[in-house]
Amino acid sequence: MREALRETDPHPAGGYLPNRWLTVALLLAALVLAGRLMGLGDALDDVLVNPPLVKAAMRVGGAPAAAGDAITSPAAPTGVQARALAQIAQATGQRATVEIWLRRALRDPQSAYLAQFELCRLYWQEGRRDKATEACRATKASAAYWLEHGYLADQHGDRAEALAYFQMAGNVEPALIAAWQHAGHALFAFERYDEAIQAYERVLALDPSPTADVVHALGQAYLSAGNPTLARDVLDRGLLIYPNQREFFLVMAETYRQEADLATADGWYGRILQRWPNDARTWAYRAEVAAAEGRWVDALTFLQEATTNQPEDVGYWQALAAAAAKAENVSVATDAHERVMALRPNDPGVWLQAGRFLAQTDQAGPARAVLAHVLVLQADNDEAAALLATLDDPTGQGQGSQ
């Protein structure tokens, strides 16, 4: 039997001992592994959940001291954890606690940059723009974020908010040309010319060859601020870069008009028309200079050029009618009024103006027709009714005096 057992037993005498030691070893390893897993579980629980810190983050913002105690405790979170807890606090409306967690995250170099940006956004959303600007100064990369939000606000027609974003982008990254350029445009639109000048000058300091629109806007800003001399300095530099910018010539002429130097202004308009003879606007401006000097025949001639080049512009025809009347050219004035009425058939104001002129120049028949149309458009127009009555009874006596 023993021999049989020896033949069937795969292990020799004493072969059961290795199995026992193996079992014991496995049990010990399992116990050690279980202990380590339990320790790791506790660690993960502390890292990912950290109940005391979550409770602190969830407490009301009116009692942030508890969160502060948790931050200084041995179980203080990492920067990433602090930012996550700030999000929890923000989601539950605990503003003061949010700021505490973000300030805690600033202590961790690995998360300080993002925490700084999030703190900056927190101040911005609360309307504390000055504090937000100060908080974001160390986050230059965030300038693109503020610039993009400025574009979006501008697209939605919120110019004030767009300006705030552009200024924020410029403050965060002082070398960001686009931020100062768009801030300048927004400030100019708000007629804050001194501030617009500062923004545009920053662009020129950063870019020796700025875009034409910046040069034009800066010149206009100086002119609007009452400084035509500096406007000319800017435009002179601009013409060296962009010699074919018609707008520069126009603003240059305007600087001399502001100084009542009409002869020099007229010279600039002449230079424009030599290069762009079909520019109706410049012909009209030149007519204004001629009218200011009492040269009504010249004004009439210039306005005829303007109406020829832009016949659908009512303003040019109205100006021509007025200049022709001053030049005592009744025929041209009458034709101009007719064109105005044709372009504005339902405007009682322009028809009344034409009727007044026709009545004053003894064109009774056309005047009656025009004034009658005024009353069709505006039945209670007393002036039209009075003029029509005068035409019907030039003596002013009426039937009651007979």
Short mmCIF file of C-alpha atoms in Angstrom, two decimals:
data_model
loop_
_atom_site.label_atom_id
_atom_site.label_comp_id
_atom_site.label_asym_id
_atom_site.label_seq_id
_atom_site.Cartn_x
_atom_site.Cartn_y
_atom_site.Cartn_z
CA MET A 1 0.00 0.00 0.00
CA ARG A 2 2.78 2.42 0.91
CA GLU A 3 4.50 1.59 -2.32
CA ALA A 4 1.26 2.23 -4.15
CA LEU A 5 0.85 5.53 -2.37
CA ARG A 6 4.35 6.54 -3.20
CA GLU A 7 3.64 5.73 -6.84
CA THR A 8 0.40 7.75 -6.91
CA ASP A 9 1.62 10.69 -4.74
CA PRO A 10 3.21 13.28 -7.01
CA HIS A 11 5.39 14.59 -4.17
CA PRO A 12 8.07 12.59 -2.30
CA ALA A 13 8.14 12.15 1.45
CA GLY A 14 7.76 15.48 3.15
CA GLY A 15 6.28 16.95 -0.10
CA TYR A 16 3.25 18.45 1.67
CA LEU A 17 5.37 21.05 3.51
CA PRO A 18 6.02 23.29 0.47
CA ASN A 19 2.27 23.52 -0.18
CA ARG A 20 1.68 24.62 3.38
CA TRP A 21 4.37 27.28 3.22
CA LEU A 22 2.96 28.52 -0.06
CA THR A 23 -0.50 28.78 1.44
CA VAL A 24 0.82 30.69 4.42
CA ALA A 25 2.80 33.01 2.15
CA LEU A 26 -0.25 33.71 0.00
CA LEU A 27 -2.36 34.46 3.06
CA LEU A 28 0.24 36.88 4.37
CA ALA A 29 0.49 38.58 0.97
CA ALA A 30 -3.28 38.88 0.80
CA LEU A 31 -3.38 40.46 4.23
CA VAL A 32 -0.65 42.94 3.30
CA LEU A 33 -2.38 43.76 0.01
CA ALA A 34 -5.70 44.23 1.75
CA GLY A 35 -4.09 46.55 4.25
CA ARG A 36 -2.50 48.58 1.51
CA LEU A 37 -5.72 48.78 -0.46
CA MET A 38 -7.55 49.97 2.63
CA GLY A 39 -4.88 52.61 3.17
CA LEU A 40 -5.04 53.61 -0.47
CA GLY A 41 -8.80 53.80 -0.26
CA ASP A 42 -8.52 56.15 2.69
CA ALA A 43 -6.00 58.23 0.78
CA LEU A 44 -8.18 58.35 -2.33
CA ASP A 45 -11.16 59.22 -0.20
CA ASP A 46 -9.20 62.11 1.27
CA VAL A 47 -7.83 63.26 -2.08
CA LEU A 48 -10.97 62.97 -4.15
CA VAL A 49 -13.64 63.65 -1.57
CA ASN A 50 -11.98 65.08 1.54
CA PRO A 51 -15.27 65.35 3.47
CA PRO A 52 -14.15 68.05 5.93
CA LEU A 53 -13.11 70.29 3.05
CA VAL A 54 -16.26 69.63 1.07
CA LYS A 55 -18.31 70.49 4.13
CA ALA A 56 -16.31 73.67 4.54
CA ALA A 57 -16.86 74.56 0.90
CA MET A 58 -20.57 73.93 1.22
CA ARG A 59 -21.03 76.16 4.23
CA VAL A 60 -22.69 79.50 3.75
CA GLY A 61 -20.58 82.34 2.43
CA GLY A 62 -21.37 84.34 5.51
CA ALA A 63 -19.17 82.08 7.63
CA PRO A 64 -15.96 81.63 5.62
CA ALA A 65 -13.81 81.18 8.73
CA ALA A 66 -14.57 77.46 8.79
CA ALA A 67 -13.20 77.12 5.28
CA GLY A 68 -10.12 79.04 6.34
CA ASP A 69 -9.60 76.64 9.23
CA ALA A 70 -9.86 73.71 6.86
CA ILE A 71 -7.32 75.25 4.51
CA THR A 72 -4.73 75.61 7.26
CA SER A 73 -5.39 72.14 8.62
CA PRO A 74 -3.01 69.21 7.96
CA ALA A 75 -5.55 67.93 5.43
CA ALA A 76 -5.31 71.12 3.32
CA PRO A 77 -6.11 70.44 -0.36
CA THR A 78 -3.86 70.71 -3.36
CA GLY A 79 -4.34 73.56 -5.80
CA VAL A 80 -6.46 71.43 -8.12
CA GLN A 81 -8.66 70.35 -5.22
CA ALA A 82 -9.03 73.92 -4.01
CA ARG A 83 -10.14 75.04 -7.48
CA ALA A 84 -12.67 72.20 -7.60
CA LEU A 85 -14.02 73.16 -4.18
CA ALA A 86 -14.28 76.76 -5.38
CA GLN A 87 -16.50 75.52 -8.20
CA ILE A 88 -18.70 73.70 -5.69
CA ALA A 89 -18.99 76.81 -3.56
CA GLN A 90 -19.80 78.94 -6.59
CA ALA A 91 -22.48 76.52 -7.73
CA THR A 92 -24.17 76.89 -4.35
CA GLY A 93 -23.90 80.68 -4.33
CA GLN A 94 -21.22 80.98 -1.65
CA ARG A 95 -19.22 83.84 -3.09
CA ALA A 96 -16.94 84.52 -0.11
CA THR A 97 -15.98 80.87 0.12
CA VAL A 98 -15.17 80.78 -3.60
CA GLU A 99 -12.59 83.51 -3.15
CA ILE A 100 -11.04 81.71 -0.16
CA TRP A 101 -10.58 78.48 -2.13
CA LEU A 102 -9.11 80.29 -5.12
CA ARG A 103 -6.66 82.14 -2.91
CA ARG A 104 -5.67 78.79 -1.43
CA ALA A 105 -5.07 77.46 -4.94
CA LEU A 106 -2.68 80.35 -5.56
CA ARG A 107 -0.25 78.73 -3.11
CA ASP A 108 0.22 75.72 -5.35
CA PRO A 109 2.60 76.55 -8.24
CA GLN A 110 0.97 73.89 -10.41
CA SER A 111 -2.44 75.55 -10.29
CA ALA A 112 -1.62 79.16 -9.42
CA TYR A 113 -1.91 80.48 -12.98
CA LEU A 114 -5.41 79.11 -13.60
CA ALA A 115 -6.50 80.06 -10.09
CA GLN A 116 -5.34 83.62 -10.74
CA PHE A 117 -7.41 83.76 -13.93
CA GLU A 118 -10.47 82.29 -12.20
CA LEU A 119 -10.13 84.82 -9.39
CA CYS A 120 -9.93 87.55 -12.00
CA ARG A 121 -13.11 86.29 -13.69
CA LEU A 122 -14.84 86.13 -10.32
CA TYR A 123 -14.17 89.83 -9.72
CA TRP A 124 -15.22 90.66 -13.29
CA GLN A 125 -18.55 88.87 -12.98
CA GLU A 126 -19.23 90.74 -9.75
CA GLY A 127 -18.64 94.05 -11.50
CA ARG A 128 -15.41 94.76 -9.60
CA ARG A 129 -13.58 95.70 -12.77
CA ASP A 130 -10.63 97.51 -11.17
CA LYS A 131 -9.94 94.56 -8.89
CA ALA A 132 -10.31 92.17 -11.82
CA THR A 133 -7.76 94.16 -13.81
CA GLU A 134 -5.30 94.02 -10.95
CA ALA A 135 -5.85 90.29 -10.45
CA CYS A 136 -5.32 89.51 -14.13
CA ARG A 137 -2.11 91.45 -14.70
CA ALA A 138 -0.03 88.30 -14.21
CA THR A 139 -2.04 86.25 -16.73
CA LYS A 140 -0.94 87.61 -20.12
CA ALA A 141 -2.20 84.54 -21.95
CA SER A 142 -5.75 85.45 -20.90
CA ALA A 143 -5.65 88.56 -23.12
CA ALA A 144 -6.98 86.48 -26.02
CA TYR A 145 -9.99 85.52 -23.88
CA TRP A 146 -10.87 89.15 -23.11
CA LEU A 147 -10.28 90.24 -26.71
CA GLU A 148 -12.58 87.53 -28.06
CA HIS A 149 -15.32 88.51 -25.62
CA GLY A 150 -14.89 92.09 -26.78
CA TYR A 151 -15.51 91.01 -30.37
CA LEU A 152 -18.62 89.10 -29.32
CA ALA A 153 -20.02 92.02 -27.32
CA ASP A 154 -19.39 94.35 -30.26
CA GLN A 155 -21.15 91.97 -32.65
CA HIS A 156 -24.17 91.99 -30.33
CA GLY A 157 -24.21 95.79 -30.29
CA ASP A 158 -23.10 96.19 -26.67
CA ARG A 159 -20.40 98.79 -27.23
CA ALA A 160 -19.92 99.64 -23.57
CA GLU A 161 -19.24 96.03 -22.64
CA ALA A 162 -17.05 95.58 -25.71
CA LEU A 163 -14.97 98.57 -24.65
CA ALA A 164 -14.54 97.14 -21.16
CA TYR A 165 -13.31 93.83 -22.60
CA PHE A 166 -10.90 95.55 -25.02
CA GLN A 167 -9.46 97.68 -22.23
CA MET A 168 -9.09 94.59 -20.07
CA ALA A 169 -7.20 92.81 -22.84
CA GLY A 170 -4.88 95.79 -23.22
CA ASN A 171 -4.23 95.99 -19.50
CA VAL A 172 -3.48 92.27 -19.28
CA GLU A 173 -1.17 92.34 -22.31
CA PRO A 174 0.05 95.91 -22.94
CA ALA A 175 1.70 94.86 -26.21
CA LEU A 176 -1.55 93.57 -27.76
CA ILE A 177 -2.10 96.00 -30.64
CA ALA A 178 -5.60 94.74 -31.52
CA ALA A 179 -6.85 95.50 -28.01
CA TRP A 180 -5.76 99.15 -28.13
CA GLN A 181 -6.98 99.58 -31.69
CA HIS A 182 -10.49 98.35 -30.94
CA ALA A 183 -10.58 100.22 -27.64
CA GLY A 184 -9.72 103.38 -29.56
CA HIS A 185 -12.53 102.79 -32.05
CA ALA A 186 -15.02 102.23 -29.23
CA LEU A 187 -13.88 105.33 -27.33
CA PHE A 188 -14.12 107.41 -30.51
CA ALA A 189 -17.68 106.17 -31.06
CA PHE A 190 -18.52 107.35 -27.53
CA GLU A 191 -16.92 110.74 -28.35
CA ARG A 192 -14.35 110.22 -25.60
CA TYR A 193 -11.70 111.71 -27.81
CA ASP A 194 -8.91 112.24 -25.27
CA GLU A 195 -9.05 108.58 -24.24
CA ALA A 196 -9.31 107.47 -27.86
CA ILE A 197 -6.16 109.46 -28.62
CA GLN A 198 -4.29 107.67 -25.84
CA ALA A 199 -5.38 104.28 -27.19
CA TYR A 200 -4.40 105.10 -30.77
CA GLU A 201 -1.06 106.54 -29.67
CA ARG A 202 -0.36 103.22 -27.94
CA VAL A 203 -0.96 101.51 -31.28
CA LEU A 204 1.48 103.85 -33.02
CA ALA A 205 4.07 103.25 -30.31
CA LEU A 206 3.77 99.49 -30.81
CA ASP A 207 3.50 99.52 -34.60
CA PRO A 208 5.52 102.01 -36.69
CA SER A 209 3.35 101.17 -39.72
CA PRO A 210 -0.22 101.16 -38.37
CA THR A 211 -3.25 100.43 -40.50
CA ALA A 212 -4.79 103.31 -42.43
CA ASP A 213 -7.96 103.29 -40.33
CA VAL A 214 -5.92 103.90 -37.16
CA VAL A 215 -4.14 106.90 -38.71
CA HIS A 216 -7.42 108.31 -39.98
CA ALA A 217 -9.18 107.77 -36.66
CA LEU A 218 -6.33 109.35 -34.68
CA GLY A 219 -6.33 112.38 -36.95
CA GLN A 220 -10.10 112.70 -36.56
CA ALA A 221 -9.80 112.30 -32.79
CA TYR A 222 -7.27 115.13 -32.54
CA LEU A 223 -9.47 117.28 -34.77
CA SER A 224 -12.58 116.52 -32.72
CA ALA A 225 -10.64 117.31 -29.54
CA GLY A 226 -9.88 120.76 -30.97
CA ASN A 227 -6.23 120.18 -31.88
CA PRO A 228 -5.91 120.55 -35.68
CA THR A 229 -2.12 120.97 -35.51
CA LEU A 230 -1.55 117.52 -34.02
CA ALA A 231 -4.13 116.12 -36.41
CA ARG A 232 -2.03 117.38 -39.31
CA ASP A 233 1.13 115.89 -37.80
CA VAL A 234 -0.53 112.48 -37.69
CA LEU A 235 -1.92 112.79 -41.21
CA ASP A 236 1.42 113.94 -42.64
CA ARG A 237 3.02 110.77 -41.27
CA GLY A 238 0.11 108.74 -42.56
CA LEU A 239 0.43 110.12 -46.09
CA LEU A 240 4.04 108.92 -46.19
CA ILE A 241 2.76 105.37 -45.66
CA TYR A 242 -0.56 105.64 -47.52
CA PRO A 243 -0.21 108.37 -50.18
CA ASN A 244 -3.48 107.42 -51.89
CA GLN A 245 -5.79 107.62 -48.89
CA ARG A 246 -8.46 110.12 -49.91
CA GLU A 247 -9.80 110.29 -46.35
CA PHE A 248 -6.48 111.70 -45.15
CA PHE A 249 -6.77 114.59 -47.63
CA LEU A 250 -10.33 115.30 -46.52
CA VAL A 251 -9.40 115.44 -42.84
CA MET A 252 -6.38 117.60 -43.68
CA ALA A 253 -8.68 120.09 -45.42
CA GLU A 254 -11.02 120.00 -42.43
CA THR A 255 -8.17 120.94 -40.08
CA TYR A 256 -7.71 124.20 -42.00
CA ARG A 257 -11.44 124.85 -42.07
CA GLN A 258 -11.47 124.52 -38.30
CA GLU A 259 -8.84 127.26 -38.17
CA ALA A 260 -10.87 129.40 -40.63
CA ASP A 261 -8.08 129.11 -43.22
CA LEU A 262 -10.53 128.60 -46.05
CA ALA A 263 -8.08 129.28 -48.86
CA THR A 264 -5.77 126.46 -47.75
CA ALA A 265 -8.74 124.17 -47.21
CA ASP A 266 -9.93 124.93 -50.76
CA GLY A 267 -6.45 124.07 -52.01
CA TRP A 268 -6.63 120.64 -50.39
CA TYR A 269 -10.05 120.03 -51.95
CA GLY A 270 -8.57 121.02 -55.29
CA ARG A 271 -5.78 118.46 -54.84
CA ILE A 272 -8.35 115.76 -54.13
CA LEU A 273 -10.41 116.61 -57.21
CA GLN A 274 -7.33 116.52 -59.42
CA ARG A 275 -6.89 112.87 -58.44
CA TRP A 276 -10.54 111.90 -57.91
CA PRO A 277 -12.63 114.22 -60.12
CA ASN A 278 -15.84 112.24 -59.60
CA ASP A 279 -15.88 112.52 -55.81
CA ALA A 280 -19.27 114.14 -55.15
CA ARG A 281 -18.56 114.61 -51.46
CA THR A 282 -15.44 116.69 -52.12
CA TRP A 283 -17.32 118.87 -54.62
CA ALA A 284 -19.95 119.49 -51.94
CA TYR A 285 -17.29 120.36 -49.32
CA ARG A 286 -15.65 122.75 -51.75
CA ALA A 287 -19.05 124.35 -52.33
CA GLU A 288 -19.38 124.88 -48.57
CA VAL A 289 -16.05 126.73 -48.52
CA ALA A 290 -17.13 128.88 -51.47
CA ALA A 291 -20.45 129.66 -49.78
CA ALA A 292 -18.65 130.62 -46.56
CA GLU A 293 -16.63 133.13 -48.58
CA GLY A 294 -19.75 134.41 -50.36
CA ARG A 295 -18.74 132.96 -53.74
CA TRP A 296 -22.22 131.75 -54.61
CA VAL A 297 -21.62 131.25 -58.32
CA ASP A 298 -18.66 128.98 -57.52
CA ALA A 299 -20.75 127.18 -54.92
CA LEU A 300 -23.47 126.63 -57.53
CA THR A 301 -20.93 125.23 -60.01
CA PHE A 302 -19.40 122.88 -57.45
CA LEU A 303 -22.80 121.58 -56.37
CA GLN A 304 -23.79 120.93 -59.96
CA GLU A 305 -20.73 118.67 -60.15
CA ALA A 306 -21.82 116.95 -56.94
CA THR A 307 -25.34 116.28 -58.23
CA THR A 308 -23.98 115.07 -61.57
CA ASN A 309 -21.78 112.51 -59.84
CA GLN A 310 -24.36 111.48 -57.24
CA PRO A 311 -27.83 112.33 -58.60
CA GLU A 312 -29.77 110.35 -55.99
CA ASP A 313 -28.50 112.37 -53.03
CA VAL A 314 -31.30 114.69 -51.91
CA GLY A 315 -28.96 116.76 -49.75
CA TYR A 316 -26.86 117.82 -52.72
CA TRP A 317 -29.96 118.95 -54.65
CA GLN A 318 -31.22 120.91 -51.66
CA ALA A 319 -27.83 122.60 -51.28
CA LEU A 320 -27.84 123.39 -55.01
CA ALA A 321 -31.31 124.94 -54.76
CA ALA A 322 -30.16 127.15 -51.88
CA ALA A 323 -26.91 128.18 -53.62
CA ALA A 324 -28.73 128.93 -56.87
CA ALA A 325 -31.23 131.08 -55.00
CA LYS A 326 -28.36 133.01 -53.40
CA ALA A 327 -26.76 133.39 -56.83
CA GLU A 328 -30.16 134.62 -58.12
CA ASN A 329 -30.30 131.84 -60.66
CA VAL A 330 -34.02 131.07 -60.50
CA SER A 331 -33.95 128.52 -63.29
CA VAL A 332 -31.31 126.29 -61.65
CA ALA A 333 -32.96 126.66 -58.24
CA THR A 334 -36.36 125.68 -59.66
CA ASP A 335 -34.93 122.60 -61.36
CA ALA A 336 -33.16 121.62 -58.14
CA HIS A 337 -36.40 121.89 -56.12
CA GLU A 338 -38.18 119.76 -58.70
CA ARG A 339 -35.54 117.06 -58.34
CA VAL A 340 -35.88 117.15 -54.56
CA MET A 341 -39.65 116.73 -54.79
CA ALA A 342 -39.26 113.87 -57.26
CA LEU A 343 -36.91 112.10 -54.86
CA ARG A 344 -39.14 112.79 -51.83
CA PRO A 345 -42.75 112.67 -53.10
CA ASN A 346 -44.27 112.14 -49.65
CA ASP A 347 -42.17 114.56 -47.60
CA PRO A 348 -44.29 117.63 -46.78
CA GLY A 349 -41.22 119.51 -45.56
CA VAL A 350 -39.38 119.54 -48.88
CA TRP A 351 -42.58 120.29 -50.80
CA LEU A 352 -43.31 123.23 -48.50
CA GLN A 353 -39.78 124.55 -49.04
CA ALA A 354 -40.25 124.33 -52.80
CA GLY A 355 -43.69 125.95 -52.62
CA ARG A 356 -42.25 128.79 -50.55
CA PHE A 357 -39.52 129.41 -53.12
CA LEU A 358 -41.95 129.28 -56.05
CA ALA A 359 -44.27 131.73 -54.33
CA GLN A 360 -41.39 134.10 -53.57
CA THR A 361 -40.22 134.03 -57.20
CA ASP A 362 -43.72 134.77 -58.56
CA GLN A 363 -44.29 131.31 -60.01
CA ALA A 364 -47.89 131.25 -58.83
CA GLY A 365 -49.19 128.33 -60.88
CA PRO A 366 -46.51 125.81 -59.88
CA ALA A 367 -46.61 127.15 -56.32
CA ARG A 368 -50.34 126.44 -56.01
CA ALA A 369 -49.90 122.85 -57.20
CA VAL A 370 -47.01 122.25 -54.81
CA LEU A 371 -48.76 123.80 -51.80
CA ALA A 372 -51.95 121.89 -52.53
CA HIS A 373 -49.91 118.69 -52.42
CA VAL A 374 -48.48 119.75 -49.06
CA LEU A 375 -52.03 119.99 -47.69
CA VAL A 376 -52.83 116.55 -49.09
CA LEU A 377 -49.85 115.16 -47.20
CA GLN A 378 -50.42 117.28 -44.09
CA ALA A 379 -53.89 118.80 -43.87
CA ASP A 380 -53.12 120.91 -40.79
CA ASN A 381 -50.06 122.65 -42.28
CA ASP A 382 -50.90 126.26 -41.49
CA GLU A 383 -48.02 127.79 -43.47
CA ALA A 384 -48.99 125.98 -46.66
CA ALA A 385 -52.61 127.05 -46.21
CA ALA A 386 -51.58 130.66 -45.60
CA LEU A 387 -49.30 130.76 -48.65
CA LEU A 388 -52.01 129.22 -50.80
CA ALA A 389 -54.52 131.79 -49.55
CA THR A 390 -52.10 134.59 -50.40
CA LEU A 391 -51.67 133.24 -53.92
CA ASP A 392 -55.44 133.04 -54.37
CA ASP A 393 -55.92 136.57 -53.02
CA PRO A 394 -52.70 138.54 -53.58
CA THR A 395 -54.32 141.75 -52.20
CA GLY A 396 -54.83 140.04 -48.83
CA GLN A 397 -58.34 141.53 -48.56
CA GLY A 398 -60.44 138.40 -49.22
CA GLN A 399 -64.14 138.33 -50.05
CA GLY A 400 -65.15 139.75 -46.66
CA SER A 401 -63.66 143.15 -47.49
CA GLN A 402 -65.82 143.69 -50.56
#
